[in-house]
Coordinates of C-alpha atoms in Angstrom, one line a residue:
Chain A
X1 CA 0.0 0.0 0.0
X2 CA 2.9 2.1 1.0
X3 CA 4.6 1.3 -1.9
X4 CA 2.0 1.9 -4.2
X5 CA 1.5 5.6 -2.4
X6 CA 5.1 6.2 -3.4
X7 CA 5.1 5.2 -7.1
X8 CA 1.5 6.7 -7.4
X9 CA 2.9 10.5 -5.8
X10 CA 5.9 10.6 -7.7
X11 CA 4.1 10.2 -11.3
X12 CA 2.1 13.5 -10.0
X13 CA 4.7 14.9 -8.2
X14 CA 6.4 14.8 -11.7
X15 CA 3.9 15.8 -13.2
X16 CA 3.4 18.5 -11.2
X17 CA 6.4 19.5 -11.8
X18 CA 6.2 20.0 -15.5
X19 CA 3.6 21.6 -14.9
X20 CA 5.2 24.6 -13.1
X21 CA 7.7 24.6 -16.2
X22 CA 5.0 24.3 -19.1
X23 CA 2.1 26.7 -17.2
X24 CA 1.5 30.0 -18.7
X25 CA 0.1 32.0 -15.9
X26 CA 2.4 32.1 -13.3
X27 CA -1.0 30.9 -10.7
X28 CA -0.7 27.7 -12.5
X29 CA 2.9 27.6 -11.8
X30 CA 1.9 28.1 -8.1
X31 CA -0.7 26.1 -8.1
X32 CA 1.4 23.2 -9.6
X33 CA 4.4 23.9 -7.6
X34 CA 2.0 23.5 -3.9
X35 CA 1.2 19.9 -5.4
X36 CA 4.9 18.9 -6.2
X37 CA 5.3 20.0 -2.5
X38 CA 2.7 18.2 -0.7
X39 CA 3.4 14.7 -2.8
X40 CA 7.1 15.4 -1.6
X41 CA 5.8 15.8 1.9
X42 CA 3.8 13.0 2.1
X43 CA 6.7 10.4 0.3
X44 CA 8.8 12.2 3.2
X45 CA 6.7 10.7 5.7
X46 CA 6.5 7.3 3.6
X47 CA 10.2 7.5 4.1
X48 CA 9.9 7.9 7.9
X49 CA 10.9 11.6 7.7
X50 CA 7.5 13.0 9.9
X51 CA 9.6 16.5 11.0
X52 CA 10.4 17.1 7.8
X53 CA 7.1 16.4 6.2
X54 CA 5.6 18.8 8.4
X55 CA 8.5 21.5 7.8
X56 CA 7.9 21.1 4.3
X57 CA 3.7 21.9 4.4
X58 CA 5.0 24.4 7.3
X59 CA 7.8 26.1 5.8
X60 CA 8.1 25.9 1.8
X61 CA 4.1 25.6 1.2
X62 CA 2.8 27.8 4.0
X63 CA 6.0 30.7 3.9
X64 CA 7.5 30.6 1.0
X65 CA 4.7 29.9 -1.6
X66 CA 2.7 32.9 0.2
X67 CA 5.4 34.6 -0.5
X68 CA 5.8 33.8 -4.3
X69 CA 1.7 34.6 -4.3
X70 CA 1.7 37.7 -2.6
X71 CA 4.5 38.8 -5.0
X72 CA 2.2 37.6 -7.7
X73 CA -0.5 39.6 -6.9
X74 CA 1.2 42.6 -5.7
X75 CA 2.8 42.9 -9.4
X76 CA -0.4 41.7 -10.8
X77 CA 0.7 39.4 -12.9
X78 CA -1.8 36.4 -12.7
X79 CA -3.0 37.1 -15.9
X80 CA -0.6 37.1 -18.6
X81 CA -1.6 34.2 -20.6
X82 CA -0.5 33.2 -23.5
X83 CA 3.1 34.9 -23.4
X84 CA 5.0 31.1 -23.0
X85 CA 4.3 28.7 -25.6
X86 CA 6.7 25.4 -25.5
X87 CA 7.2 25.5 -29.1
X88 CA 8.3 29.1 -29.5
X89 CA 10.8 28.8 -26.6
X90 CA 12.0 25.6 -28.1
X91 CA 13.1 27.4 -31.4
X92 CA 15.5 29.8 -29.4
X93 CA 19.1 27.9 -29.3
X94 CA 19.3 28.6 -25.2
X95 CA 16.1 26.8 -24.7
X96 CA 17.6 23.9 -26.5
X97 CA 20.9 23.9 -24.6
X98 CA 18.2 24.0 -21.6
X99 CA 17.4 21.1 -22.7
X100 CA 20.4 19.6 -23.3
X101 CA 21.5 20.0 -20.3
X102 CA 18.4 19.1 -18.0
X103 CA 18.3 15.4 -20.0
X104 CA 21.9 15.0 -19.3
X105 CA 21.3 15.9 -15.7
X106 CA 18.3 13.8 -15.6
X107 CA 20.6 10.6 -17.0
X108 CA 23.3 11.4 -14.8
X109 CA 21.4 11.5 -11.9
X110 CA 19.3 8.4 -12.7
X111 CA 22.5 6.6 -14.0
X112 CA 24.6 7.3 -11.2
X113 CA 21.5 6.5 -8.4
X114 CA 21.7 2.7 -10.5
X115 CA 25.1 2.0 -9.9
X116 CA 25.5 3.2 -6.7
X117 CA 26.0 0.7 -4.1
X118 CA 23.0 0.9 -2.1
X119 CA 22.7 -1.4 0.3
X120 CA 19.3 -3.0 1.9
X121 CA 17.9 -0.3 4.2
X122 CA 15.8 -1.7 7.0
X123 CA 12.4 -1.1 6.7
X124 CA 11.1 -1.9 10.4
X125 CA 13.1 1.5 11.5
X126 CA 10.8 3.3 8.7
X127 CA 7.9 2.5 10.5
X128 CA 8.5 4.5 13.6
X129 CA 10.4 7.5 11.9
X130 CA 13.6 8.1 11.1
X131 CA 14.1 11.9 12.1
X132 CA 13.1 11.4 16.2
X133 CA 12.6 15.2 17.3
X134 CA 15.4 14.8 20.0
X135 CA 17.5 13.3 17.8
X136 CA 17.3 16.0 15.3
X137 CA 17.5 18.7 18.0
X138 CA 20.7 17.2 19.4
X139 CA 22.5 17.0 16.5
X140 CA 21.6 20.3 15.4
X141 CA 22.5 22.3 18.6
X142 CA 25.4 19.7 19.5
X143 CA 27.4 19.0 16.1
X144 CA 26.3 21.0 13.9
X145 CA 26.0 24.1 16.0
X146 CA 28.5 26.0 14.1
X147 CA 26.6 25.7 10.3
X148 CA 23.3 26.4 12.7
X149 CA 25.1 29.8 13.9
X150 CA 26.2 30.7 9.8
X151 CA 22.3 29.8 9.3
X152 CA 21.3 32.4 11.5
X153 CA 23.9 34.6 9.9
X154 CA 22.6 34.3 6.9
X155 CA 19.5 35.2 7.5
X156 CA 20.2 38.4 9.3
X157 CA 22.1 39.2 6.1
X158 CA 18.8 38.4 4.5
X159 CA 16.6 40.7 6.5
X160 CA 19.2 43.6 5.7
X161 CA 19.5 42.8 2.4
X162 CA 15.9 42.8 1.8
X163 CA 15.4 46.0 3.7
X164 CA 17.8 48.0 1.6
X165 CA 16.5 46.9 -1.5
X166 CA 13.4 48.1 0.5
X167 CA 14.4 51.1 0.9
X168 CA 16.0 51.9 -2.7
X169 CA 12.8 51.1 -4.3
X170 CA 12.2 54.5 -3.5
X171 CA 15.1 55.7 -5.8
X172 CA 14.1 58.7 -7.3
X173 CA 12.2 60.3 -4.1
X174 CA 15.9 59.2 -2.1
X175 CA 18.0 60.4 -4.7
X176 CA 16.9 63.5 -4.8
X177 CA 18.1 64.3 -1.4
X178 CA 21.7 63.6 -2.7
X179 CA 20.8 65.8 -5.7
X180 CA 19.9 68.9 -3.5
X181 CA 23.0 68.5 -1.4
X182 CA 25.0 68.1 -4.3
X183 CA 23.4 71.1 -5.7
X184 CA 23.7 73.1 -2.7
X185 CA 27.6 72.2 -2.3
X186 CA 27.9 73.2 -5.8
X187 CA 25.8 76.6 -5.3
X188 CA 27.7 78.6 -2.8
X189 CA 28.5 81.1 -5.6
X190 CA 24.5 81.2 -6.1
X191 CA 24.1 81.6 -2.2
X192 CA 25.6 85.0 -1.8
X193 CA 23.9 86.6 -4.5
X194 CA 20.5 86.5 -3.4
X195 CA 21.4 88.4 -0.1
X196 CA 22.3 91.5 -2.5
X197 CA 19.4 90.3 -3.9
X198 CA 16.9 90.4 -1.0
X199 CA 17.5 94.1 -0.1
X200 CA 16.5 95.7 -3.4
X201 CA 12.5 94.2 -2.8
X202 CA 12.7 95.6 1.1
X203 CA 14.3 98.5 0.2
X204 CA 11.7 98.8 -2.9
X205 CA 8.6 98.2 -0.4
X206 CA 10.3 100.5 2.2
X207 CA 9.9 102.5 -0.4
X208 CA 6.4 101.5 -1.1
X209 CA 5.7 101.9 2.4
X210 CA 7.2 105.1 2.8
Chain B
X1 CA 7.3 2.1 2.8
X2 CA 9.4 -0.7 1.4
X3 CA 11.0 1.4 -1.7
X4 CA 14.5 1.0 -2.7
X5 CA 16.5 4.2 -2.2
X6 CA 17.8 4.4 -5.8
X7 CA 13.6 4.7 -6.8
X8 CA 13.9 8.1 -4.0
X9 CA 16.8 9.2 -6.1
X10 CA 15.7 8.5 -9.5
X11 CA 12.8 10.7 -8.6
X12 CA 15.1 13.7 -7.1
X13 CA 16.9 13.6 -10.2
X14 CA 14.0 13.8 -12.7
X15 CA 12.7 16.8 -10.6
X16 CA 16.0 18.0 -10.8
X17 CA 16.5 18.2 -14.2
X18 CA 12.8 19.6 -14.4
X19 CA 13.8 22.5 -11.9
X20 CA 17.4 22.9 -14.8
X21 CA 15.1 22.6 -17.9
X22 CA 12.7 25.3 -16.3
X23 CA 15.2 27.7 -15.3
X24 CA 16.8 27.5 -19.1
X25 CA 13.2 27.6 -20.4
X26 CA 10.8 29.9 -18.7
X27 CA 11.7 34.2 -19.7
X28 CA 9.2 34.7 -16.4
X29 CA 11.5 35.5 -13.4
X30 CA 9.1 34.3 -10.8
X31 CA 9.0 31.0 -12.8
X32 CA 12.6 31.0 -12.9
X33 CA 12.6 31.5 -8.7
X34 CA 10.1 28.3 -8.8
X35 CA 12.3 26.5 -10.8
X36 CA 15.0 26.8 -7.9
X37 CA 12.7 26.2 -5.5
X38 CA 12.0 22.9 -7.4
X39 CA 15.9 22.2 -7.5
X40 CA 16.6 22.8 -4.1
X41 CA 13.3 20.3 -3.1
X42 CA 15.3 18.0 -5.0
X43 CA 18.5 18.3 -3.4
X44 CA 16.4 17.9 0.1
X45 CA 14.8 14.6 -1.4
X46 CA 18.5 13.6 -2.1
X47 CA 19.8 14.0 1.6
X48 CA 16.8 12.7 3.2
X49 CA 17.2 9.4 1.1
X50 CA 20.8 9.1 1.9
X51 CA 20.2 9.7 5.1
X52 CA 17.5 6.7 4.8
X53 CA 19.8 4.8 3.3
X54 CA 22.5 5.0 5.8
X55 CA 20.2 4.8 9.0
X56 CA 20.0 1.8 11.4
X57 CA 17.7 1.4 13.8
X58 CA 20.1 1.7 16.7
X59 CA 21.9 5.0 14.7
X60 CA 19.5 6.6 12.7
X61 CA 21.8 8.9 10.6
X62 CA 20.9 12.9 11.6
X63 CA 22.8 14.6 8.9
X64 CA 19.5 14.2 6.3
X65 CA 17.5 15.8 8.0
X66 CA 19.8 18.4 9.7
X67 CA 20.7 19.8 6.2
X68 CA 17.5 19.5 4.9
X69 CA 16.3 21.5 7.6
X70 CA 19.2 24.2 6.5
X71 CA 18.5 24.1 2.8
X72 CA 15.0 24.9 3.3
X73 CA 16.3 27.8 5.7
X74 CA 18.8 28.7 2.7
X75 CA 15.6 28.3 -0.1
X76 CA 13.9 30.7 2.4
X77 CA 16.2 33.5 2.1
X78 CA 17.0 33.1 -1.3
X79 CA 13.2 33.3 -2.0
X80 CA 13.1 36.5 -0.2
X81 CA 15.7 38.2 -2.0
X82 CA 14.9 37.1 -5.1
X83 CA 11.5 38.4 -4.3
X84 CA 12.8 41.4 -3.3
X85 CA 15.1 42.0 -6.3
X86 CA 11.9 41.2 -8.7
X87 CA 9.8 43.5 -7.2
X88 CA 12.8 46.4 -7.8
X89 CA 13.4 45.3 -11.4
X90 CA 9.5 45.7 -12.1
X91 CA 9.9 49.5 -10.4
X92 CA 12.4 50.0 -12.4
X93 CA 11.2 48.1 -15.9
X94 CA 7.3 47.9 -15.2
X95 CA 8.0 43.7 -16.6
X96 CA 9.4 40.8 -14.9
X97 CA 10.6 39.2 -18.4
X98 CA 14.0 38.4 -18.4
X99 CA 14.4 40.1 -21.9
X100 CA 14.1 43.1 -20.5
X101 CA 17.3 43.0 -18.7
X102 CA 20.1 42.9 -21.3
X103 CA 22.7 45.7 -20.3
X104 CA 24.9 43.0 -18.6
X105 CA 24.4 39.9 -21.5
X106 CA 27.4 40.0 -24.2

């Protein structure tokens, strides 16, 4: 039954898969891309991976899709049909190299995961899991404490980096700030001529006035 | 689940080379963010079925899932800035078509 699970959710993962390459609207993409997820979750858990399975739903199809949505809709571009068609893309020679390169990838992979000497795994430790939450938590804050610490790193550099491309999207209402101080270092010589300037109207309405 | 690893494998690398051929393929920048979002599910499939492979029941093996757990922390911030760095392109170019960004291609 298990097995069967496995075979049946990678043909749609697969599938699914193709379809976030071969969609027009980038929804569909989405939309194809949440089902290659969820089979992946659920042949984790086949696998005896339950942590993961649920960091998968958690993190990649509950963050990071919203994410990929939001952006969607904020640009609003969930309805620009029609601009990918297989066969134009296949004409251009980069699309073809593409391809080249993704069945040679493909064969390596599937070649190389043939001849590799994989031994019999044991399929009563499947049953209960595999990634125990204590074990995982003691190996991640005991040996591999140090890559946890450059995680952590990297995403601080993450949150700055995506607040200062934040922050430039306002370019030209920020760079005109620059602008005005490079204008005003460069107008001294314009400064004190208005001060001559600025008399002649008081003195002309003093005049006025008298 | 009584599946040979090389079956877990086989299927990382045909999503694998889905995630390449997209990213060659697709002119649609979020598509091509997908695309490595598909790669790196692939590269977390990979570990996790090593990591299967090289379990016991007395020492199951914690490095799949420990750097699975980092990749998807990794896809996370890459996600971001790629995000990020789309939405100031389209700012800048009103399109999020890769044609549209030539001044750096030979």
């Amino acid at each position: 039954m298990a097995e069967f699970l496995f075979y049946f959710l990678s043909i749609v993962a697969v599938a699914a898969g193709a379809g976030v390459v071969l969609s027009r609207s980038p929804m569909m993409s989405i939309i194809a891309l949440l089902a290659t997820f969820f089979c992946l979750a659920v042949i984790y858990l086949l696998a005896g991976f339950q942590f993961l399975a649920a960091a998968q739903v958690l993190v990649y199809a509950g963050a990071i899709l919203v994410l990929f949505l939001f952006v969607i809709m904020l640009l609003n571009l969930g309805d620009t049909r029609g601009q990918f068609r297989l066969q134009d893309a296949l004409l251009s020679g980069k699309t073809r190299l593409g391809l080249a390169v993704a069945a040679a990838l493909g064969l390596v992979g599937a070649v190389a995961a043939r001849r590799a000497p994989l031994g019999e795994h044991d399929a009563a430790l499947h049953a209960e899991g595999i990634d125990d939450l204590t074990d995982v938590a003691t190996a991640l804050f005991g040996r591999y404490s140090l890559p946890f610490e450059v995680v952590s790193l990297l995403l601080l550099a993450t949150m700055v980096a995506v607040l200062a491309l934040a922050k430039r999207q306002r370019g030209p209402a920020s760079q005109r700030p620059p602008e005005a101080s490079a204008t005003a270092l460069a107008a001294p010589p314009p400064t004190p001529a208005p001060p001559p300037a600025l008399p002649d109207p008081v003195a002309s309405k003093e005049e006025v006035t008298s | 689940m009584n599946v040979p690893t090389e079956h877990l494998l086989v299927l990382a690398a045909a999503l694998f080379a889905l995630g390449v051929l997209g990213f060659f393929v697709r002119r649609n920048m979020i598509v091509v963010l997908m695309c490595i979002e598909l790669m790196l599910n692939a590269a977390i499939l990979t570990f996790l079925a090593a990591s299967r492979l090289h379990s016991t029941p007395d020492h199951p093996s914690m490095e799949g899932p420990v750097f699975a757990i980092f990749v998807i922390a990794v896809a996370a911030a890459e996600a971001a800035v790629g995000l990020a760095l789309i939405i100031a392109v389209y700012r800048l170019k009103q399109s999020v078509r890769t044609e549209t960004l030539g001044e750096m291609g030979g």
